[in-house]
Coordinates of C-alpha atoms in Angstrom, one line a residue:
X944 CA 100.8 21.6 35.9
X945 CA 102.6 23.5 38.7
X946 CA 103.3 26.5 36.5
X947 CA 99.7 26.5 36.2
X948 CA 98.4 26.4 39.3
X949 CA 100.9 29.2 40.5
X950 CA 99.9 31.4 37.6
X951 CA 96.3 30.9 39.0
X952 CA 97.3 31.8 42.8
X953 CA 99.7 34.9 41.6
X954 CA 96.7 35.9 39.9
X955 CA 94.1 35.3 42.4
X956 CA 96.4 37.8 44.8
X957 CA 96.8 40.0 42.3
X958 CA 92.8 40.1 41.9
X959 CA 92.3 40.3 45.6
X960 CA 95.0 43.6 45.9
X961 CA 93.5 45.6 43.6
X962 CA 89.8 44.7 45.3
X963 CA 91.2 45.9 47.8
X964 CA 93.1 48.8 46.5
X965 CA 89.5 49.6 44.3
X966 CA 88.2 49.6 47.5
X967 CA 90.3 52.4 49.8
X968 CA 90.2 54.3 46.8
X969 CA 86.4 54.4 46.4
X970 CA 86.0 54.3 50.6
X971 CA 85.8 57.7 51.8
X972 CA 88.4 59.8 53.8
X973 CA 87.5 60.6 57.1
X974 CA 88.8 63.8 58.0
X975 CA 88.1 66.9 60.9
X976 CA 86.4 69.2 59.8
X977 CA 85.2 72.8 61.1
X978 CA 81.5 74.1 60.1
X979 CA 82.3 78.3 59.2
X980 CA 80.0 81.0 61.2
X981 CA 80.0 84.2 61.4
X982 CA 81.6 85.2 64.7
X983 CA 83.7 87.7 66.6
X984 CA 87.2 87.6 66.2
X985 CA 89.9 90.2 68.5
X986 CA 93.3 91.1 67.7
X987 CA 95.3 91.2 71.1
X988 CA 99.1 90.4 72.7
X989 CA 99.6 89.9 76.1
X990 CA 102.5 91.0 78.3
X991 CA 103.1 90.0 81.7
X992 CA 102.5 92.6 84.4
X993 CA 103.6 93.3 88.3
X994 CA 100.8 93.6 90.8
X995 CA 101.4 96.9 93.2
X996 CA 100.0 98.6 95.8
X997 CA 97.6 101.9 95.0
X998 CA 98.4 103.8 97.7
X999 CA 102.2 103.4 98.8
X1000 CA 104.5 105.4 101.0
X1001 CA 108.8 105.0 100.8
X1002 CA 109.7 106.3 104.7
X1003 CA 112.8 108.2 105.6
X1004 CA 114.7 108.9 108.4
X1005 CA 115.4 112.7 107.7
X1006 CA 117.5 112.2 111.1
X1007 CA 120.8 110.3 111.1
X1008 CA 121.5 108.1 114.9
X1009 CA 121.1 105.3 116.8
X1010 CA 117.9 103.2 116.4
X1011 CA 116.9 102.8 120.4
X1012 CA 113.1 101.4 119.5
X1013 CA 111.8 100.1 116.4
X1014 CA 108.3 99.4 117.0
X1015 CA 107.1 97.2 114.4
X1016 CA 108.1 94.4 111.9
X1017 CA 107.9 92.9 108.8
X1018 CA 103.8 92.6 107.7
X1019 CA 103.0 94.3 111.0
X1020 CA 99.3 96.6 110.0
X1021 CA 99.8 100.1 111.4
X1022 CA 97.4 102.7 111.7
X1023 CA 98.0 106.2 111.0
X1024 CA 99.8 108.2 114.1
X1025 CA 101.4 105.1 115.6
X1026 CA 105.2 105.2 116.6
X1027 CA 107.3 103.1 113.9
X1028 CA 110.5 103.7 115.5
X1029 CA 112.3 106.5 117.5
X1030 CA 116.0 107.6 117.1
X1031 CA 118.4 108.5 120.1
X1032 CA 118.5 112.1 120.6
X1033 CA 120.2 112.5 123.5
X1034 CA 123.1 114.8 122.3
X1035 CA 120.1 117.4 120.7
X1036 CA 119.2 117.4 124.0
X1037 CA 122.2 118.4 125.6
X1038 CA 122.4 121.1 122.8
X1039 CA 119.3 122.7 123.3
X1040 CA 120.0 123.3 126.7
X1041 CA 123.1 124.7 126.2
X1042 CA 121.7 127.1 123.4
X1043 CA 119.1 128.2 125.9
X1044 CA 121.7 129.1 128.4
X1045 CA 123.0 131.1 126.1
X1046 CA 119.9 133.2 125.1
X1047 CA 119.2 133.6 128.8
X1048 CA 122.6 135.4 129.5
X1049 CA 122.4 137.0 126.4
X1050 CA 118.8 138.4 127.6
X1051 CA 120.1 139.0 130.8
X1052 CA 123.1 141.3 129.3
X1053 CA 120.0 143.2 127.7
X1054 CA 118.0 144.0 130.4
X1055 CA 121.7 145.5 132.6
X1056 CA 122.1 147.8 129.2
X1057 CA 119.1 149.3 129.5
X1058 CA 118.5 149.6 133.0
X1059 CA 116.3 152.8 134.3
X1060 CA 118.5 155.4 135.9
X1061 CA 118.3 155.6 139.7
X1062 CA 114.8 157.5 140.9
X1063 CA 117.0 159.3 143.7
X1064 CA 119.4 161.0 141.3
X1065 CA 116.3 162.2 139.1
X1066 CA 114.4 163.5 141.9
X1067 CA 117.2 165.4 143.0
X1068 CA 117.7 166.9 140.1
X1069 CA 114.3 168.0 139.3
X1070 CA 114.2 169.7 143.0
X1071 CA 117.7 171.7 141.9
X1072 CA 115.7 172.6 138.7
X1073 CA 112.6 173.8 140.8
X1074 CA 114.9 176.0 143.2
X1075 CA 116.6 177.5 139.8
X1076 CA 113.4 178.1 139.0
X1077 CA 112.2 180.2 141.9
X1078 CA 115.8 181.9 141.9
X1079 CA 114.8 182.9 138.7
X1080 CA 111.4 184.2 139.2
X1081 CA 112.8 186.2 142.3
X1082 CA 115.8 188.0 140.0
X1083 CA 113.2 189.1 137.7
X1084 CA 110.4 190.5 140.0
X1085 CA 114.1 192.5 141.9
X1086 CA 115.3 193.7 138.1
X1087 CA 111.6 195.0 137.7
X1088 CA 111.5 197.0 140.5
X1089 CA 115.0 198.5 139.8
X1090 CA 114.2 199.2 136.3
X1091 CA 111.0 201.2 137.9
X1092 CA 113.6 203.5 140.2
X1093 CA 116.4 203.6 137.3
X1094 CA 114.0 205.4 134.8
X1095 CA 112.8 207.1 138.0
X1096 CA 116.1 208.2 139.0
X1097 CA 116.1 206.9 141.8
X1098 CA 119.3 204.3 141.4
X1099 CA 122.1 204.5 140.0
X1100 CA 123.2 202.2 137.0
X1101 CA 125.2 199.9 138.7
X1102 CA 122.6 198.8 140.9
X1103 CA 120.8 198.8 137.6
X1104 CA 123.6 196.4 135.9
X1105 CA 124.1 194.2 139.0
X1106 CA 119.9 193.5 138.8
X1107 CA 120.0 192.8 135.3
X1108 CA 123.2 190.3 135.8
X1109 CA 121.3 188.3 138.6
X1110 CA 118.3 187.7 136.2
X1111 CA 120.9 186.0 133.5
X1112 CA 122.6 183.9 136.0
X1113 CA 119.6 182.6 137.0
X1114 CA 119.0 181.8 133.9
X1115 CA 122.2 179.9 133.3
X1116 CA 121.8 178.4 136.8
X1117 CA 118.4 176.9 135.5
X1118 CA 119.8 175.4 131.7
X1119 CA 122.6 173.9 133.4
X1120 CA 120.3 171.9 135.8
X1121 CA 118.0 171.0 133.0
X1122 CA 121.0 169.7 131.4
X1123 CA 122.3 168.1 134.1
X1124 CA 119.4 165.9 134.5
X1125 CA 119.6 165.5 130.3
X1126 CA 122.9 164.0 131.1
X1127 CA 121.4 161.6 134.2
X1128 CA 119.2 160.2 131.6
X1129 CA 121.6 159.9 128.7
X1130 CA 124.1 158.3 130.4
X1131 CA 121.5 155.0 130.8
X1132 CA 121.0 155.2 126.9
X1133 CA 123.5 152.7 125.3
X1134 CA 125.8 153.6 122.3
X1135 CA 124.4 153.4 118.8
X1136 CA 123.8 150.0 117.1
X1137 CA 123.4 148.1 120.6
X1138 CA 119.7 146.9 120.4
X1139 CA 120.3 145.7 116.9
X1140 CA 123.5 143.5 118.1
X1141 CA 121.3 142.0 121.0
X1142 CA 118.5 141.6 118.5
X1143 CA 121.0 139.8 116.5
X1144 CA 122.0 137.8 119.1
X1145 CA 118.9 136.9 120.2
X1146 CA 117.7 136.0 116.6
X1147 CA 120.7 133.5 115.7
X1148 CA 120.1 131.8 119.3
X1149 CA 116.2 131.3 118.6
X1150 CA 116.9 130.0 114.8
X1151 CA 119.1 127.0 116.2
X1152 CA 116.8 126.3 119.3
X1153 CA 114.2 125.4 116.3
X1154 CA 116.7 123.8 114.2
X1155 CA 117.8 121.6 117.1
X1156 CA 114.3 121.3 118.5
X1157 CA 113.1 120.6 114.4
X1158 CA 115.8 118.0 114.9
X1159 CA 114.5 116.3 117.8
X1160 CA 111.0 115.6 116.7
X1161 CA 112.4 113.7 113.5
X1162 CA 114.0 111.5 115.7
X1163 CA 110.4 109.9 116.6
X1164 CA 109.0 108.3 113.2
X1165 CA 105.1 108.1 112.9
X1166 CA 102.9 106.1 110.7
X1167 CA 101.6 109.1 107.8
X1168 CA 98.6 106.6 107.0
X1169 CA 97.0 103.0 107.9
X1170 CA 99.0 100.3 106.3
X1171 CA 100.6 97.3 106.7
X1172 CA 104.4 97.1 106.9
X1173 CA 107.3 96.5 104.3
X1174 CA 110.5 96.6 102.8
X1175 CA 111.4 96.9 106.5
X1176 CA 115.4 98.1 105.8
X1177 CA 116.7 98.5 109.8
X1178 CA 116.9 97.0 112.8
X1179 CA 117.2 97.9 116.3
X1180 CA 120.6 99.0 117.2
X1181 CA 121.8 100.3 113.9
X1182 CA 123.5 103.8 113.7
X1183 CA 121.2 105.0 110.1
X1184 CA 122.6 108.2 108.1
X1185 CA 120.5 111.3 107.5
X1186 CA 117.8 110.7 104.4
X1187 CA 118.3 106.9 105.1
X1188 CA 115.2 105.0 103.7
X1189 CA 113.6 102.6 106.7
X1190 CA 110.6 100.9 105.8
X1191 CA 107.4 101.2 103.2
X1192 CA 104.1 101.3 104.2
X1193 CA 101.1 100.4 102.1
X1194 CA 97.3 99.7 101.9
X1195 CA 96.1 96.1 101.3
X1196 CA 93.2 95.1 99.0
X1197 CA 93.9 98.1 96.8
X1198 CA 96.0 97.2 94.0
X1199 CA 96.8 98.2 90.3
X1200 CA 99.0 96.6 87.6
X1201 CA 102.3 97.7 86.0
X1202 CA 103.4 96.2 82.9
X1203 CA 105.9 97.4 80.2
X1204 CA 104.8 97.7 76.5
X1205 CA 107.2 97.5 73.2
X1206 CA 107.2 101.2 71.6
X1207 CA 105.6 99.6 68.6
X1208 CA 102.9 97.8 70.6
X1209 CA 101.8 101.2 72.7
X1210 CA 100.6 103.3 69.5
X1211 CA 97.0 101.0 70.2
X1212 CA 97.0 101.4 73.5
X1213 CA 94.6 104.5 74.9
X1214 CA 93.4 105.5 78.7
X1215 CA 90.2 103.7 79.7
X1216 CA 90.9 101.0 77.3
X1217 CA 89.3 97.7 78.8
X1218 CA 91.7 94.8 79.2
X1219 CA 92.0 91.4 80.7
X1220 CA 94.3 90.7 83.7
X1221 CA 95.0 86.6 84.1
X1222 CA 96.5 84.7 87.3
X1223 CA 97.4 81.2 86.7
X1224 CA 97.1 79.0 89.6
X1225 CA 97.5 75.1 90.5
X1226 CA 93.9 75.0 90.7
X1227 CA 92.2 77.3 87.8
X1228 CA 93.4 80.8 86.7
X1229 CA 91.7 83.3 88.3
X1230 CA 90.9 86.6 85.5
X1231 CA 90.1 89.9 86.5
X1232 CA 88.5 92.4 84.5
X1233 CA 90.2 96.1 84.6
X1234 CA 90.7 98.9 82.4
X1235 CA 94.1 101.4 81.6
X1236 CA 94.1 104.7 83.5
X1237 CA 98.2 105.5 82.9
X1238 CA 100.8 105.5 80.2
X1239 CA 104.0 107.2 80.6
X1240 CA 104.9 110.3 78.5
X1241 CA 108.0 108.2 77.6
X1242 CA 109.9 105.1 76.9
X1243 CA 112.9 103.9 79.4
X1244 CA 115.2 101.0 78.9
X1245 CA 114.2 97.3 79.6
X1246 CA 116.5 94.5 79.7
X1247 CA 114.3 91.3 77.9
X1248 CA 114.5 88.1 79.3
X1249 CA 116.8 87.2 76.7
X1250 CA 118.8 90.0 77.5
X1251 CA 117.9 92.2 74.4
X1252 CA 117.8 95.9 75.1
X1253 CA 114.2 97.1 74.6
X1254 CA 112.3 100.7 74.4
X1255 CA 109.2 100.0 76.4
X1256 CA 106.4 102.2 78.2
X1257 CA 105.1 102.0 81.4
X1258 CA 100.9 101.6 81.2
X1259 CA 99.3 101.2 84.6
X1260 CA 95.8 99.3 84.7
X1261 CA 93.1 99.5 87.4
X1262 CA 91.5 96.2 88.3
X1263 CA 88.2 95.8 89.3
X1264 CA 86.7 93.3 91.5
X1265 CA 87.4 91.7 94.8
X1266 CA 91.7 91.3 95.1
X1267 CA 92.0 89.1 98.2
X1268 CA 94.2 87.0 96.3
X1269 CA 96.6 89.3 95.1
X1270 CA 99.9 90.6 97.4
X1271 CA 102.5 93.3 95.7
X1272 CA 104.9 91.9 93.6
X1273 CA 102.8 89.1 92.0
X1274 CA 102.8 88.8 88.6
X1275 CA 99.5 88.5 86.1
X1276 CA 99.3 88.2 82.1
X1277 CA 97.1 90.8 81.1
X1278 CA 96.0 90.6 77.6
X1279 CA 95.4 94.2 75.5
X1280 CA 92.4 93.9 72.7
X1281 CA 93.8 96.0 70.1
X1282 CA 91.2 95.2 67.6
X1283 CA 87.8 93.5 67.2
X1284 CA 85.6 92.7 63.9
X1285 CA 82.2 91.2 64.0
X1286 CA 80.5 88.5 61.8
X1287 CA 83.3 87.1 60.4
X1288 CA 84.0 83.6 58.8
X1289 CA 87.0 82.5 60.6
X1290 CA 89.4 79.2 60.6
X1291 CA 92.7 78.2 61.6
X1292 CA 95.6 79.5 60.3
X1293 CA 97.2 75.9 60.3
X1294 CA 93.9 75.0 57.7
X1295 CA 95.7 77.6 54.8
X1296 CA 98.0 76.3 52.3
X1297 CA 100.1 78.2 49.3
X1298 CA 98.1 78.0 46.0
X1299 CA 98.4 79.9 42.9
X1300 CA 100.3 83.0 44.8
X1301 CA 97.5 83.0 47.0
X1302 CA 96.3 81.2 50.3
X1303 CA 93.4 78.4 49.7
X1304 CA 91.5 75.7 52.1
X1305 CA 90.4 72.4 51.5
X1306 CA 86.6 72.8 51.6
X1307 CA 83.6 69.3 51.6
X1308 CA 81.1 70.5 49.0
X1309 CA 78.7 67.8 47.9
X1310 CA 80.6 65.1 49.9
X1311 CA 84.0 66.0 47.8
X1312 CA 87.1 67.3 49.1
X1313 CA 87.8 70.9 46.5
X1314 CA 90.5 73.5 46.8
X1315 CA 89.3 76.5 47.1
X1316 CA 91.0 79.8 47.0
X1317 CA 90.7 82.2 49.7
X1318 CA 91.5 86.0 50.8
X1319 CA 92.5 86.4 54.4
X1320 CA 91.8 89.4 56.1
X1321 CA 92.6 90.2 60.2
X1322 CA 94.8 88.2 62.0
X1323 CA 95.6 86.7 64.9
X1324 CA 98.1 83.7 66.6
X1325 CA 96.3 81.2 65.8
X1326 CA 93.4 82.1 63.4
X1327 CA 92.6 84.6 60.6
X1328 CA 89.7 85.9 58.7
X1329 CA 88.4 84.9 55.3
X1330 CA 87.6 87.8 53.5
X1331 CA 86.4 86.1 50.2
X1332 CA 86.1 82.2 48.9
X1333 CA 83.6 81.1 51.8
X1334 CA 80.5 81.3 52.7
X1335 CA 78.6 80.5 55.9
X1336 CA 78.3 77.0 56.8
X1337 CA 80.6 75.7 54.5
X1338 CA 82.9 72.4 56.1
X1339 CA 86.5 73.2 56.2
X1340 CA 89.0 70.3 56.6
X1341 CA 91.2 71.3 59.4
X1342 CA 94.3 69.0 58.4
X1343 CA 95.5 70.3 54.8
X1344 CA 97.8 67.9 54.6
X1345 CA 96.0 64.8 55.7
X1346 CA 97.4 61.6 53.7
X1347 CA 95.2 60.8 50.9
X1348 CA 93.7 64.0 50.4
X1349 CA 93.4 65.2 46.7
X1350 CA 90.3 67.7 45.1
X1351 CA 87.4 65.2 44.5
X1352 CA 88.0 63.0 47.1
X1353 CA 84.9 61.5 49.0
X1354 CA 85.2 63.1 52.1
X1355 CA 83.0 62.2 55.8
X1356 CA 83.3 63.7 59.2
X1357 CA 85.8 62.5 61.8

């Protein structure tokens, strides 16, 4: 009788499991499930870029000294012409007026060279030149007349001779007081290759008065533009070298982006290309719209954040829109669209599945879960196209390998 009665409950149980059983076989599976539509679908990659200034000026000191004034600080706007910081010049100083002492003798060496000759010892010479003159004039009117009464007969040749001697030592009286005064005047004339040694002289002086006085007006540093201060590298007090770089001024509110591409990335990459520039805050990322006016005619060296040695080009994007937010050296994601296609059927990559050397999807048709094969066209990170195997509004399960999922399985929303 007891072996009876547990035959009966063993087979009541037995009954009542495969009810059940029966049951979750014939209940349907609920599953998530994506509804296809034609759509637009963008290849991109994104790479992380430095804010920077538009308009930015390094400053040098092209003087080496003493900082005596440094007349502004760190974030400190400026506007174009003000004094930044001034140099001690003292010694240039002391320089220049020692170099102009020196041209002033020099000049003053000059003028004793060629001094005028004295206006007495020319004036007496021309009156010694005038009386030779009329000496002159007077032996030749006497030798006329005796040459009348020689061919007359009536003197004899020596008082013909002696009137003819007088006339030419006249003449020699009157050269040799012309060249006496040739030689009052010469004798002021300096030697040969004198005005070019004081031009010389003069010239050498002049170049290092403007070297020195060059000198001193680069020991005052002036603001080449509005800006707003930094990278301030000095302070008051320190002695700074020649070529020494001091501060960087730039303009606020006028920014662009620097980021570095992979060689292989930069072949899609073209000026006036339209990209997306994202900074993530606490609050909400904040995205700004911009567009690539620069790439670099080559490739430099970049060390990965993993330390891998990478080839990667410098492209330069131009935002757009109001940049109150943004200071130099902040960092954004910008995101390149490298390529778009239109009305496309589009899922999940996680929704594919290996089958038959191919890709397929678990797809509800009629209320039945059916494989169906699929070719996949454009890509992305996370989604790809369906070339062939759907068609609009057909209900793609988005789990492939959700438990008790098998081709005719009743299949409802989640």
């Amino acid at each position: 009788m007891k072996k009876k009665l547990k035959r009966i409950i063993w087979g009541f149980v037995l009954v009542v499991i495969t009810a059940i059983v029966i049951f979750k076989l014939l209940q349907p599976l609920k599953a998530e499930m994506i509804e296809v539509e034609p759509r637009t679908i963008s290849q991109s990659f994104t790479e992380e870029g430095v804010v920077v200034p538009i308009l930015e000026r390094e400053l040098y000191s092209l003087l080496g000294g003493k900082v005596i004034d440094l007349a502004v600080e760190e974030g400190q706007d400026v506007k174009k012409g003000d004094l930044l910081l001034q140099l001690d010049t003292e010694e240039i100083r002391f320089q220049l007026a020692q170099l102009r002492g020196q041209l002033a003798s020099v000049e003053g060496q000059e003028k004793q060279v060629y001094r005028e000759p004295l206006s007495s010892q020319v004036s007496q010479q021309k009156l010694a030149i005038e009386q030779a003159k009329i000496q002159l004039e007077a032996a030749k009117s006497e030798f006329e007349r005796v040459q009348v009464l020689f061919q007359a007969g009536a003197v004899s040749k020596e008082i013909y001779d002696e009137a003819e001697r007088s006339v030419k030592q006249m003449e020699n009286l009157l050269s040799q007081q012309e060249q006496a005064l040739q030689l009052i005047r010469e004798q002021q004339n300096p030697p040969s290759g004198t005005k070019e040694q004081f031009s010389g002289l003069k010239q050498s002086l002049l170049a290092q008065i403007a070297l020195l006085e060059y000198q001193e007006a680069k020991g005052s540093l002036y603001a080449p533009m509005d800006g707003k201060v930094k990278g301030l590298h000095i302070k008051e007090g320190m002695v700074i070298p020649p070529g020494s770089p001091v501060m960087t001024l730039f303009q606020p509110g006028q920014y662009e982006v620097e980021t570095y591409l992979l060689t292989e990335d930069i072949v899609d990459i073209i000026v006036g290309m339209k990209v997306k520039a994202t900074q993530e805050k606490k609050t909400e990322d904040v995205s700004y719209d911009g567009v690539v006016t620069r790439i670099a005619p080559s490739a430099e060296e970049k060390v990965s954040a993993l330390g891998l040695v990478e080839q990667r080009v410098k492209v330069t994007v131009q935002l757009e829109g109001e940049m109150k937010n943004l200071r130099p050296g902040y960092t954004l994601d910008v995101e390149f669209i490298t390529h778009t296609e239109e009305g496309k059927l589009v899922v999940p990559k996680t929704s594919l599945f290996p089958y038959e050397s191919g890709d397929a999807l678990w797809v509800v048709r009629d209320g039945k879960a059916i494989v169906q094969p699929v070719k996949t066209g454009l890509e992305t990170d996370e989604e790809v196209v369906i070339e062939e195997g759907l068609q609009q509004g057909d209900q793609v399960i988005r789990n492939p390998q959700l438990e008790g999922l098998k081709e005719g399985k009743k299949v409802v929303r989640r």
